[in-house]
Structure formats: structure tokens, C-alpha cells
Short mmCIF file of C-alpha atoms in Angstrom, two decimals:
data_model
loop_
_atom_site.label_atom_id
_atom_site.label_comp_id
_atom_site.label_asym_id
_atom_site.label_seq_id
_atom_site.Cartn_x
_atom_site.Cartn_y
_atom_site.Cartn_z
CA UNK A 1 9.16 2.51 -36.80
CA UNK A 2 10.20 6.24 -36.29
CA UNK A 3 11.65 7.29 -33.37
CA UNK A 4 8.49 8.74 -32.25
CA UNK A 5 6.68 5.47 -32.48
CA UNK A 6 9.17 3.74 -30.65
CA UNK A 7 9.37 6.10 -27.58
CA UNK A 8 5.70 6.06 -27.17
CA UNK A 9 5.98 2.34 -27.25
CA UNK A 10 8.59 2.17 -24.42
CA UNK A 11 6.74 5.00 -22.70
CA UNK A 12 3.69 3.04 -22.48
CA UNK A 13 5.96 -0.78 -21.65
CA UNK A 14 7.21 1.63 -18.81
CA UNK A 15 3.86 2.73 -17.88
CA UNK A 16 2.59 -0.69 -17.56
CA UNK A 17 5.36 -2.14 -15.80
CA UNK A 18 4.70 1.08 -12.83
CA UNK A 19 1.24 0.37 -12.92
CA UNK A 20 1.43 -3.64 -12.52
CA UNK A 21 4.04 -2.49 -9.67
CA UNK A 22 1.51 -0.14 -8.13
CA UNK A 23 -1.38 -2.76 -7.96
CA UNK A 24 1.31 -5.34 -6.56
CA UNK A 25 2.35 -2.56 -3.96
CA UNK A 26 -1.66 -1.57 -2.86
CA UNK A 27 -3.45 -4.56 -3.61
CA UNK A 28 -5.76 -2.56 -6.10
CA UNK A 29 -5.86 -2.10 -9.86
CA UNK A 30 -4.61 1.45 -10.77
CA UNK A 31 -5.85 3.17 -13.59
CA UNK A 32 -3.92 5.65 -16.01
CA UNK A 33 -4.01 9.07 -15.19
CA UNK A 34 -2.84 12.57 -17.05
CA UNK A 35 0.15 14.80 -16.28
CA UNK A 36 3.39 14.82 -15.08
CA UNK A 37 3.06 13.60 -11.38
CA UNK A 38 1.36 10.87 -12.00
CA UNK A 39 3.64 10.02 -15.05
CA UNK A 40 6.83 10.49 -12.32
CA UNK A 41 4.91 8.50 -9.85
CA UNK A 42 3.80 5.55 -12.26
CA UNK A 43 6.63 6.39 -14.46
CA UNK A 44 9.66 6.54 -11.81
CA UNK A 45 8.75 5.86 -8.58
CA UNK A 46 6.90 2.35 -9.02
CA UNK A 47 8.25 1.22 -12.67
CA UNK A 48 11.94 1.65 -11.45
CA UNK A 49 12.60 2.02 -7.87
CA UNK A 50 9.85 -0.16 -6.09
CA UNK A 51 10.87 -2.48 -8.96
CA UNK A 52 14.56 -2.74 -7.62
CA UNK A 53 15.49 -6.85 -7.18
CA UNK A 54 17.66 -6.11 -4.01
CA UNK A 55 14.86 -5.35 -1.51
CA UNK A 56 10.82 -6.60 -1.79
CA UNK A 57 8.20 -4.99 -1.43
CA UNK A 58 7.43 -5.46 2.36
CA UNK A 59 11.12 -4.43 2.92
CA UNK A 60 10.33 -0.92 0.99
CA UNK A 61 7.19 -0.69 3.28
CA UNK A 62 9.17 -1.30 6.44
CA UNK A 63 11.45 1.45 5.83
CA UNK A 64 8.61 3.79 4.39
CA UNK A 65 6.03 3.15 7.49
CA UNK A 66 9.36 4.48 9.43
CA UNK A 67 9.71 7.37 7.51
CA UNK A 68 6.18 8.78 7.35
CA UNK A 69 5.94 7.77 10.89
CA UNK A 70 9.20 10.12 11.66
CA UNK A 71 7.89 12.89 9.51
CA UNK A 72 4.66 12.80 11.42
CA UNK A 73 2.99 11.64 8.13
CA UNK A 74 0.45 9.45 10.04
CA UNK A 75 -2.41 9.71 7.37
CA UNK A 76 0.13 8.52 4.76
CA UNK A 77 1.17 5.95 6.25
CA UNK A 78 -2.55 4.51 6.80
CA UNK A 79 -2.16 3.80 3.24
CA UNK A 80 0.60 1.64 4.00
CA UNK A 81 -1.05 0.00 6.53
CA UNK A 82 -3.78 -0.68 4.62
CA UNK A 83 -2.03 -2.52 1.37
CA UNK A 84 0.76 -4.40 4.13
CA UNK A 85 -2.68 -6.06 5.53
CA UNK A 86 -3.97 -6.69 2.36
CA UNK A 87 -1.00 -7.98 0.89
CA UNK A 88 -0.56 -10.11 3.84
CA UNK A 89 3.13 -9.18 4.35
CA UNK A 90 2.38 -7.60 7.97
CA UNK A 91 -0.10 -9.16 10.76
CA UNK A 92 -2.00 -6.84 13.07
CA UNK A 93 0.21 -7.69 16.22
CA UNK A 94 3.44 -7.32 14.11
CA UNK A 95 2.21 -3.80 13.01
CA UNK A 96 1.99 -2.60 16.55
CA UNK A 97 5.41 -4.01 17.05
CA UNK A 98 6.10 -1.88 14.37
CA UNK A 99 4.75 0.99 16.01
CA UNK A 100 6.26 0.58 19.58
CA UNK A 101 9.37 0.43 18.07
CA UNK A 102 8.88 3.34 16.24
CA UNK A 103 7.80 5.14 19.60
CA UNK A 104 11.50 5.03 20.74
CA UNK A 105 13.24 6.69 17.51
CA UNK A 106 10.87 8.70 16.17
CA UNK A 107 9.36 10.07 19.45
CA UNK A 108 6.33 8.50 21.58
CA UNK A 109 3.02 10.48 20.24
CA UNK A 110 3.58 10.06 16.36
CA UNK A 111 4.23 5.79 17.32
CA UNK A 112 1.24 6.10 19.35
CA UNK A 113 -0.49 7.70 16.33
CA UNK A 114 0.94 5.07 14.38
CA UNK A 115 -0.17 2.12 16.76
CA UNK A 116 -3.69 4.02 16.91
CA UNK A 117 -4.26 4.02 13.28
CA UNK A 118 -2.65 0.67 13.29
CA UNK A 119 -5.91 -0.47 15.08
CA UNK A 120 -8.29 1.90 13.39
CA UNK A 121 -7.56 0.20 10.19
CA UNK A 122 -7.73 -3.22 11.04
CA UNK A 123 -11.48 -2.60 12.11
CA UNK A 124 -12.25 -1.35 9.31
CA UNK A 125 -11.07 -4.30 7.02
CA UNK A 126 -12.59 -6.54 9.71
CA UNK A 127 -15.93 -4.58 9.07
CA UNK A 128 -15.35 -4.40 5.47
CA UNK A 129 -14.71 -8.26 5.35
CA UNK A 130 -17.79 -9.11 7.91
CA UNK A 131 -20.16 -7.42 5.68
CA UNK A 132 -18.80 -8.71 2.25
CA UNK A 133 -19.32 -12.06 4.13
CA UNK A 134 -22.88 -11.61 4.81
CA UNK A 135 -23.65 -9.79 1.88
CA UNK A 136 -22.14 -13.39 -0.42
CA UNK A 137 -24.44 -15.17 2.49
CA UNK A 138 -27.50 -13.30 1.28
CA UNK A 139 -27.11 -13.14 -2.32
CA UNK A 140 -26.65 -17.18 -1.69
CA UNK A 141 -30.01 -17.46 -0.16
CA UNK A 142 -31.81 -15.64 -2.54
CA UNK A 143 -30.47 -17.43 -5.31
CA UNK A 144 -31.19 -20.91 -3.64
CA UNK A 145 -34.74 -19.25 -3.46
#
């Protein structure tokens, strides 16, 4: 195998191992996509350092919900909030914790942003699951039709 053959074949092991990590982080399949940021993001950020053995992945989120939520990064860290309730690794009432908590080191309107969005989210995925629920309930009775 020439060196060329064998760097794109670690290239893509290292691709797959950041994009396994990515749909472990999110909860979703990720796709591969062109350039360099997403190669750095795959590549990097999720194939090596959310792939670290001495903290998991809800630990990484912990710290990361703080940081957006002290740069003010409240849209960001909806995303975060999103996959930690997916992934079941935080509960609704300990992701307010979060956010109170947050209120008293990072400052009292971005944790209040953070507890609002905190609740904004959670209604949607209630929504989300209430209507996948009665959309499998319909498709039942028109099969038993």
C-alpha cells in the first residue's frame, strides 16, 4: 500500500471514529461533509478530544453548557440542551439546577436565559414526542382497518 493509500485509510478510520463520536454526543446520525472545518470538527474535536477516556460525555457537556452560558452563547448551548435530553444524561429539573447555578458565576440574565431555553426546549421535545405518539396511534388504526 503506498503511503498515499494508507493515509487516506487512517484519514477516513479517523473520520469515522469523529463521526460515531458526534452521533453519540447529539443523538443524531451525522453525515460527511467537505472542507476543512468540518474535517477539524469531525476530524479533531469529536475523533480525539470528546473521545478522551478520563471524562464522559455528560461531564464534557457540564463544563461546555457552563462555558457557552458564560460567553453569553445561549443559542449554542440549546444544542446542548437538546442532545443532554435526548441522551438522557440530564433531566429537566436537573437542567434548571444547572442554570440557577450558573446564575451566580456567570451573572443572573444569561442563567435566566439559560433556565428559559432550558424550558423552551423541553416543550418542544414534549410536543415533538406527543405528536410522534399520535401519529404511530393513527398509522395503527388505519392499518388495523
Amino acid at each position: 500500500m503506498s503511503d498515499n493509500a494508507s493515509n487516506g485509510a487512517a484519514t477516513e478510520s479517523v473520520r469515522q471514529r469523529g463521526l460515531a463520536k458526534m452521533a453519540e454526543v447529539y443523538g443524531t446520525e451525522f453525515k460527511d461533509y467537505p472542507g476543512a472545518h468540518f474535517a477539524v470538527t469531525a476530524d479533531h474535536l469529536f475523533a480525539d478530544i470528546w473521545s478522551r477516556p478520563a471524562l464522559t460525555v455528560r461531564d464534557r457537556r457540564l463544563i461546555l453548557l457552563g462555558a457557552l452560558t458564560a460567553q453569553g452563547a445561549i443559542d449554542t448551548a440549546g444544542i446542548q440542551i437538546g442532545a443532554a435530553l435526548r441522551n438522557e444524561e440530564l433531566t429537566e429539573e436537573q437542567l434548571h439546577e444547572i442554570a440557577l447555578f450558573l446564575c451566580h458565576y456567570v451573572g443572573w440574565p444569561n442563567g435566566t436565559k439559560l433556565d428559559l431555553l432550558v424550558g423552551t426546549i423541553v416543550g418542544q421535545q414534549k410536543k415533538a414526542a406527543r405528536k410522534q405518539q399520535a401519529d404511530v396511534a393513527e398509522q395503527s388504526e388505519s392499518t388495523a382497518e
